[in-house]
């Protein structure tokens, strides 16, 4: 009781989070270059982009000169060059995943179509950046940098063409309709190829002069599939095709191009070798797409996070001002709080905010992870190249490091004084071991953030829209929330819709190396819970344990007909389990970010005043989010664990096993209390009934006792979560809102 009273008096949230706080939370306080990049992106977002949105440019799918004026704005502010390495005209050294994530976040806060316009160029170049030959990289990447003053050359604007008209490539990227043939091959010379590619929904296609396209060989002299670089000047057809009549991301250009051009074989991305008269591309289109999407999908996930967080201010303002000008003078609750007098309005906004924070935490953690992984990946490639290992052999060599990576995890969990410290240091210093560890995390975090941030994020955008009443579904809605809601659906769809992410998770989340780290995370959460009980870390640790129990159970269990449950054809089992994991990962990362804020925030004097209020508010949001995650996980796991067992039916034996009500009544005189206790633990048949009026005898949990116990414990772990939500809701009635608008009036 004392603790609750203390919390009621605790410092409250004063303002919405600003840049200083975000830098601590998302760990870039020491990156001045990134702080500047955020400012540059914001200047474009809240300047030219916001003006276009406010003037209704979103109401048409046509690519207009006004929309095209965004491209030079991206160039001039440094957003275009941010993707490039310094030797190619960029200005950020090293990996750029976090940098690009921050740009996407800032632009999407105002309009995700504009963000897509900026990022699709990077996507078009990414196959060259990730898997191009040195010559391809040195040729195309510098051309993508904006020309310097006095330099007269055409800038490369790229598009990425994978998706094709139905019935070819969509989610299933293997069904390629795009073809490549050898049309000329003179002894000792570069073969000449004919590439035919029809695209569907290709971003940037209104102006792109370079397209990286996925194609399949239609010639016995060329093996398999590849990605290839098409240029606008290549002889043949460069038909940009019809604009897509899309309802979303209207500040980007999307068309269905028809491309049919002749080009040299050295445009095959990554190069090729010739063996026995056969051209063998170094990489299949699948290998390149994998390398590209695993990075760019994180950025897409953050677009929806930005939308959710951008909704907080307009929703609060709408609610507070709802009744002004009517009854109720300034100073009255009706005037000052408006709809915020109603609890439901506040609680729903707390949910939107908590989701936005958790998804941003997850997305930025994934971006930072790829920044760590990138140099290790290059090191791994160098090591394998030095050992002449490629393809399958490289894959096998990497798999061979798995036991060492597991050993490292085991050693690092042991007390320092009793473990083999020398062995630990050796393993830690092995880049292959480090790569294996981080790679197993990245293989989960990337699809998890793409899936959960965008899919669940789109659902929560609907909640935000609903809080604006009728205004929410008009073109004038403050914050353009209705459009953002629809935009979120595209983010859930492109670069592989939810099914693709779930499929990937169903494979990567069972990797023993990931699961070993997951177990350590559960133990870490338990330690956090004992130190910081209000965060919901305990609830989350129990929910994570329940998820792991369920995964282990499903991997060996069968359904009522004896068919295996955890199987790639059984998406109804693997997909929900993947969804459940995402809830856990997002809530966990949010708690870790809160601890970072609590630990490092005091160092920044700019944060000093408001920090305790932020920490208290975020603690409550973490608790709310952990409880919600636990609820989802409990529901999903219970359905999967129990749902594939057949419910017992009323047969002769089970009917006979029931007590009859009359029998119990007569026994009551001899054994007092038997009537009540029998009804509590067995089935009882009333007079004139063949069996009790229900589906069958109650289910027994033989073999599932541990699950039932854990699930009951999880329910108990929700204790206090609603008190946290009440406090967070109250904070929303007090927080000060800035006068500066995201869009011009
Ligand atoms: C505005 C916009 C811009 C785009 N930009 C680009 C671009 O620049 N470059 C590019 O190449 N593409 C682009 N795309 C295409 C986008 O990536 C595809 O639309 C997306 O991958 C889905 O493919 P599809 O539309 O053919 O859906 P489908 O493949 O027809 O899928 C329909 C539904 O079936 C489900 N489904 C399909 N297969 C499976 C399966 N195996 N298991 C379970 N469920 C399944 C899907 O999840 C989905 O719910 C863009 C799309 C849009 C709308």
Coordinates of C-alpha atoms in Angstrom, one line a residue, residues 128-429:
X128 CA 25.2 -4.1 -56.2
X129 CA 26.3 -2.8 -52.8
X130 CA 25.8 -6.2 -51.1
X131 CA 26.9 -8.6 -53.8
X132 CA 28.2 -6.6 -56.8
X133 CA 31.7 -7.2 -58.2
X134 CA 34.3 -4.5 -57.2
X135 CA 33.9 -3.1 -60.7
X136 CA 30.1 -2.9 -60.5
X137 CA 30.3 -1.2 -57.1
X138 CA 32.9 1.3 -58.2
X139 CA 31.0 2.1 -61.3
X140 CA 27.3 2.4 -60.1
X141 CA 27.6 3.6 -56.5
X142 CA 29.5 6.8 -57.2
X143 CA 27.0 7.7 -59.9
X144 CA 24.2 7.5 -57.4
X145 CA 25.8 10.3 -55.4
X146 CA 24.3 13.7 -56.2
X147 CA 26.6 15.5 -58.7
X148 CA 28.8 18.2 -57.1
X149 CA 28.6 21.8 -58.2
X150 CA 30.0 22.2 -61.7
X151 CA 29.9 18.4 -62.3
X152 CA 27.7 17.6 -65.3
X153 CA 26.6 13.9 -65.3
X154 CA 23.4 12.1 -65.0
X155 CA 22.7 10.8 -61.5
X156 CA 21.8 7.1 -61.1
X157 CA 18.3 6.7 -59.7
X158 CA 17.7 3.0 -59.1
X159 CA 14.7 0.7 -58.8
X160 CA 14.5 -2.9 -57.6
X161 CA 12.4 -5.2 -59.8
X162 CA 11.5 -8.5 -58.3
X163 CA 7.6 -8.6 -58.4
X164 CA 6.0 -9.6 -61.7
X165 CA 2.5 -9.7 -63.2
X166 CA 0.4 -12.5 -61.9
X167 CA 0.9 -15.5 -62.1
X168 CA 4.7 -15.0 -61.5
X169 CA 6.7 -13.5 -58.7
X170 CA 4.8 -12.3 -55.6
X171 CA 5.4 -13.8 -52.2
X172 CA 6.7 -16.9 -54.0
X173 CA 10.0 -15.5 -55.3
X174 CA 10.9 -18.7 -57.1
X175 CA 8.3 -18.5 -59.9
X176 CA 10.3 -16.1 -62.1
X177 CA 8.7 -15.0 -65.4
X178 CA 11.6 -12.6 -66.2
X179 CA 14.0 -14.2 -68.7
X180 CA 17.6 -13.9 -69.8
X181 CA 19.1 -15.4 -73.0
X182 CA 22.5 -15.3 -74.7
X183 CA 22.2 -13.5 -78.1
X184 CA 25.8 -13.2 -79.1
X185 CA 28.9 -14.8 -77.8
X186 CA 32.1 -14.5 -79.8
X187 CA 35.2 -16.4 -78.8
X188 CA 37.2 -14.5 -76.1
X189 CA 34.6 -11.7 -75.8
X190 CA 31.9 -10.7 -73.3
X191 CA 28.7 -12.6 -74.1
X192 CA 25.7 -10.3 -75.0
X193 CA 22.4 -11.1 -73.2
X194 CA 18.8 -10.3 -73.9
X195 CA 16.8 -9.5 -70.8
X196 CA 13.1 -9.5 -70.7
X197 CA 11.5 -8.3 -67.4
X198 CA 7.9 -7.2 -66.8
X199 CA 7.5 -5.8 -63.3
X200 CA 4.5 -5.2 -61.1
X201 CA 4.4 -2.5 -58.5
X202 CA 7.9 -1.3 -59.0
X203 CA 8.8 1.7 -56.8
X204 CA 10.7 4.6 -58.4
X205 CA 9.8 3.4 -61.9
X206 CA 8.5 6.8 -62.9
X207 CA 12.1 8.1 -63.1
X208 CA 14.6 5.2 -62.5
X209 CA 17.4 5.0 -65.1
X210 CA 18.9 1.8 -63.6
X211 CA 16.9 -1.3 -62.6
X212 CA 18.3 -4.3 -60.8
X213 CA 16.1 -7.1 -61.9
X214 CA 15.6 -10.8 -61.0
X215 CA 15.6 -13.1 -64.0
X216 CA 15.8 -16.7 -64.9
X217 CA 17.8 -18.3 -67.7
X218 CA 15.9 -19.3 -70.8
X219 CA 19.1 -20.6 -72.5
X220 CA 21.0 -23.8 -72.0
X221 CA 24.3 -21.8 -72.1
X222 CA 23.4 -19.9 -68.9
X223 CA 22.8 -21.5 -65.6
X224 CA 19.9 -20.9 -63.1
X225 CA 18.8 -17.4 -62.0
X226 CA 20.5 -14.2 -61.3
X227 CA 20.0 -10.5 -60.7
X228 CA 21.2 -8.2 -63.5
X229 CA 21.6 -4.5 -64.0
X230 CA 19.5 -2.8 -66.7
X231 CA 20.3 0.7 -67.9
X232 CA 17.9 3.1 -69.5
X233 CA 20.2 3.6 -72.5
X234 CA 20.5 -0.1 -73.3
X235 CA 19.2 -1.0 -76.8
X236 CA 15.6 -2.2 -76.7
X237 CA 12.4 -1.3 -74.9
X238 CA 12.4 0.7 -71.7
X239 CA 8.7 1.1 -71.2
X240 CA 7.9 2.5 -67.7
X241 CA 4.4 1.0 -67.9
X242 CA 1.2 2.1 -66.3
X243 CA 1.2 3.8 -62.9
X244 CA -0.1 1.7 -60.1
X245 CA -3.5 3.0 -59.0
X246 CA -2.5 2.6 -55.4
X247 CA -4.2 4.0 -52.3
X248 CA -1.0 4.2 -50.2
X249 CA 2.4 5.8 -50.1
X250 CA 1.3 8.4 -52.7
X251 CA 4.5 10.4 -52.5
X252 CA 6.4 7.6 -54.2
X253 CA 6.2 6.5 -57.9
X254 CA 5.0 3.0 -58.6
X255 CA 4.5 1.5 -62.0
X256 CA 4.4 -1.8 -63.9
X257 CA 7.3 -1.6 -66.3
X258 CA 8.0 -3.6 -69.5
X259 CA 11.7 -3.9 -70.1
X260 CA 13.4 -5.8 -72.9
X261 CA 17.0 -4.8 -73.5
X262 CA 20.3 -6.1 -74.8
X263 CA 23.3 -5.8 -72.4
X264 CA 26.7 -7.3 -71.7
X265 CA 27.0 -10.3 -69.4
X266 CA 29.2 -8.3 -67.0
X267 CA 26.0 -6.8 -65.7
X268 CA 25.2 -10.0 -63.9
X269 CA 25.4 -8.9 -60.3
X270 CA 28.4 -10.5 -58.6
X271 CA 29.8 -11.7 -61.9
X272 CA 30.0 -15.1 -63.4
X273 CA 32.3 -17.9 -64.4
X274 CA 32.4 -20.0 -67.6
X275 CA 32.7 -23.8 -67.3
X276 CA 32.4 -26.1 -70.2
X277 CA 30.7 -23.5 -72.3
X278 CA 28.2 -22.7 -69.5
X279 CA 27.8 -19.2 -68.0
X280 CA 27.4 -19.7 -64.2
X281 CA 26.3 -16.6 -62.3
X282 CA 28.2 -16.3 -58.9
X283 CA 24.9 -15.6 -57.1
X284 CA 21.4 -16.8 -57.7
X285 CA 18.6 -14.2 -57.5
X286 CA 17.5 -15.8 -54.2
X287 CA 20.9 -15.4 -52.6
X288 CA 21.1 -11.7 -53.5
X289 CA 17.5 -11.0 -52.4
X290 CA 18.2 -12.6 -49.0
X291 CA 21.3 -10.5 -48.5
X292 CA 19.4 -7.3 -49.4
X293 CA 16.1 -7.8 -47.7
X294 CA 17.5 -9.0 -44.3
X295 CA 18.8 -5.4 -43.9
X296 CA 16.1 -3.3 -45.6
X297 CA 13.2 -5.0 -43.9
X298 CA 14.3 -3.5 -40.6
X299 CA 13.9 -0.1 -42.0
X300 CA 10.4 -0.8 -43.2
X301 CA 9.5 -2.1 -39.8
X302 CA 10.5 1.3 -38.3
X303 CA 8.2 3.2 -40.7
X304 CA 5.2 1.9 -38.9
X305 CA 6.7 2.6 -35.5
X306 CA 7.1 6.3 -36.5
X307 CA 3.5 6.5 -37.5
X308 CA 2.3 5.2 -34.1
X309 CA 4.5 7.6 -32.2
X310 CA 3.5 10.5 -34.5
X311 CA -0.2 9.8 -33.6
X312 CA 0.2 10.6 -29.9
X313 CA 0.3 14.3 -30.1
X314 CA -2.7 14.8 -32.5
X315 CA -4.8 12.4 -30.6
X316 CA -4.1 14.1 -27.2
X317 CA -4.8 17.5 -28.8
X318 CA -8.0 16.4 -30.4
X319 CA -9.3 14.9 -27.1
X320 CA -8.4 17.9 -25.0
X321 CA -10.0 20.4 -27.3
X322 CA -13.1 18.4 -28.1
X323 CA -15.6 20.5 -26.1
X324 CA -13.9 23.9 -26.2
X325 CA -16.2 26.7 -27.3
X326 CA -19.3 24.9 -25.9
X327 CA -20.4 24.6 -22.4
X328 CA -17.6 24.7 -19.8
X329 CA -15.4 27.7 -19.2
X330 CA -11.6 27.6 -19.2
X331 CA -10.4 26.0 -16.0
X332 CA -13.3 23.5 -15.9
X333 CA -12.4 19.8 -16.5
X334 CA -14.7 19.8 -19.6
X335 CA -12.7 22.7 -21.2
X336 CA -9.2 21.6 -20.1
X337 CA -9.5 17.8 -20.5
X338 CA -12.3 17.3 -23.0
X339 CA -12.5 13.7 -23.9
X340 CA -9.6 13.0 -21.7
X341 CA -12.1 12.9 -18.8
X342 CA -13.1 9.5 -20.2
X343 CA -10.9 6.6 -19.1
X344 CA -11.3 4.5 -22.3
X345 CA -9.8 7.3 -24.5
X346 CA -6.7 7.4 -22.3
X347 CA -6.3 3.7 -22.0
X348 CA -6.5 3.1 -25.7
X349 CA -3.9 5.8 -26.3
X350 CA -1.6 4.2 -23.7
X351 CA -1.8 1.0 -25.8
X352 CA -1.0 2.8 -29.0
X353 CA 2.0 4.6 -27.3
X354 CA 3.3 1.4 -25.7
X355 CA 3.1 -0.4 -29.0
X356 CA 4.9 2.4 -30.8
X357 CA 7.7 2.4 -28.2
X358 CA 8.1 -1.3 -28.2
X359 CA 8.2 -1.6 -31.9
X360 CA 10.7 1.3 -32.2
X361 CA 12.9 -0.4 -29.6
X362 CA 12.8 -3.6 -31.5
X363 CA 13.5 -2.0 -34.9
X364 CA 16.4 0.1 -33.7
X365 CA 17.9 -2.8 -31.8
X366 CA 17.7 -4.8 -35.0
X367 CA 19.4 -2.0 -37.0
X368 CA 22.2 -1.7 -34.4
X369 CA 22.6 -5.5 -34.5
X370 CA 23.2 -5.3 -38.3
X371 CA 25.7 -2.5 -37.8
X372 CA 27.6 -4.9 -35.5
X373 CA 27.1 -7.9 -37.8
X374 CA 28.2 -6.2 -41.1
X375 CA 32.0 -6.0 -40.3
X376 CA 31.9 -9.5 -38.9
X377 CA 30.2 -10.8 -42.0
X378 CA 32.9 -9.2 -44.2
X379 CA 35.6 -10.8 -42.0
X380 CA 33.9 -14.1 -42.3
X381 CA 33.8 -13.8 -46.0
X382 CA 37.5 -13.0 -46.1
X383 CA 38.3 -16.0 -43.9
X384 CA 36.3 -18.3 -46.1
X385 CA 37.8 -16.8 -49.3
X386 CA 41.2 -17.4 -47.8
X387 CA 40.3 -21.1 -47.2
X388 CA 38.8 -21.3 -50.7
X389 CA 35.4 -22.1 -49.2
X390 CA 32.2 -21.0 -51.1
X391 CA 28.6 -22.1 -51.4
X392 CA 27.8 -25.3 -49.5
X393 CA 31.3 -25.7 -48.2
X394 CA 31.2 -22.2 -46.6
X395 CA 27.8 -23.0 -45.1
X396 CA 29.1 -26.2 -43.6
X397 CA 32.2 -24.4 -42.2
X398 CA 29.9 -21.9 -40.5
X399 CA 27.7 -24.6 -39.1
X400 CA 30.8 -26.2 -37.6
X401 CA 31.3 -23.1 -35.4
X402 CA 27.9 -23.6 -33.7
X403 CA 29.3 -25.9 -30.9
X404 CA 31.9 -23.3 -30.1
X405 CA 29.4 -20.5 -30.0
X406 CA 27.2 -22.6 -27.7
X407 CA 30.3 -23.3 -25.5
X408 CA 31.0 -19.5 -25.4
X409 CA 27.4 -18.9 -24.2
X410 CA 27.8 -21.6 -21.5
X411 CA 31.1 -20.2 -20.3
X412 CA 29.9 -16.6 -20.1
X413 CA 26.9 -17.7 -17.9
X414 CA 29.3 -19.3 -15.4
X415 CA 30.8 -17.4 -12.4
X416 CA 34.0 -15.7 -13.4
X417 CA 36.0 -17.3 -10.6
X418 CA 35.3 -20.9 -11.6
X419 CA 35.2 -20.8 -15.4
X420 CA 38.0 -21.5 -17.9
X421 CA 38.7 -17.8 -18.6
X422 CA 41.4 -18.5 -21.2
X423 CA 39.0 -20.6 -23.3
X424 CA 36.4 -18.0 -23.0
X425 CA 38.8 -15.3 -24.3
X426 CA 39.8 -17.5 -27.2
X427 CA 36.3 -18.2 -28.2
X428 CA 35.4 -14.5 -27.8
X429 CA 38.3 -13.5 -30.1

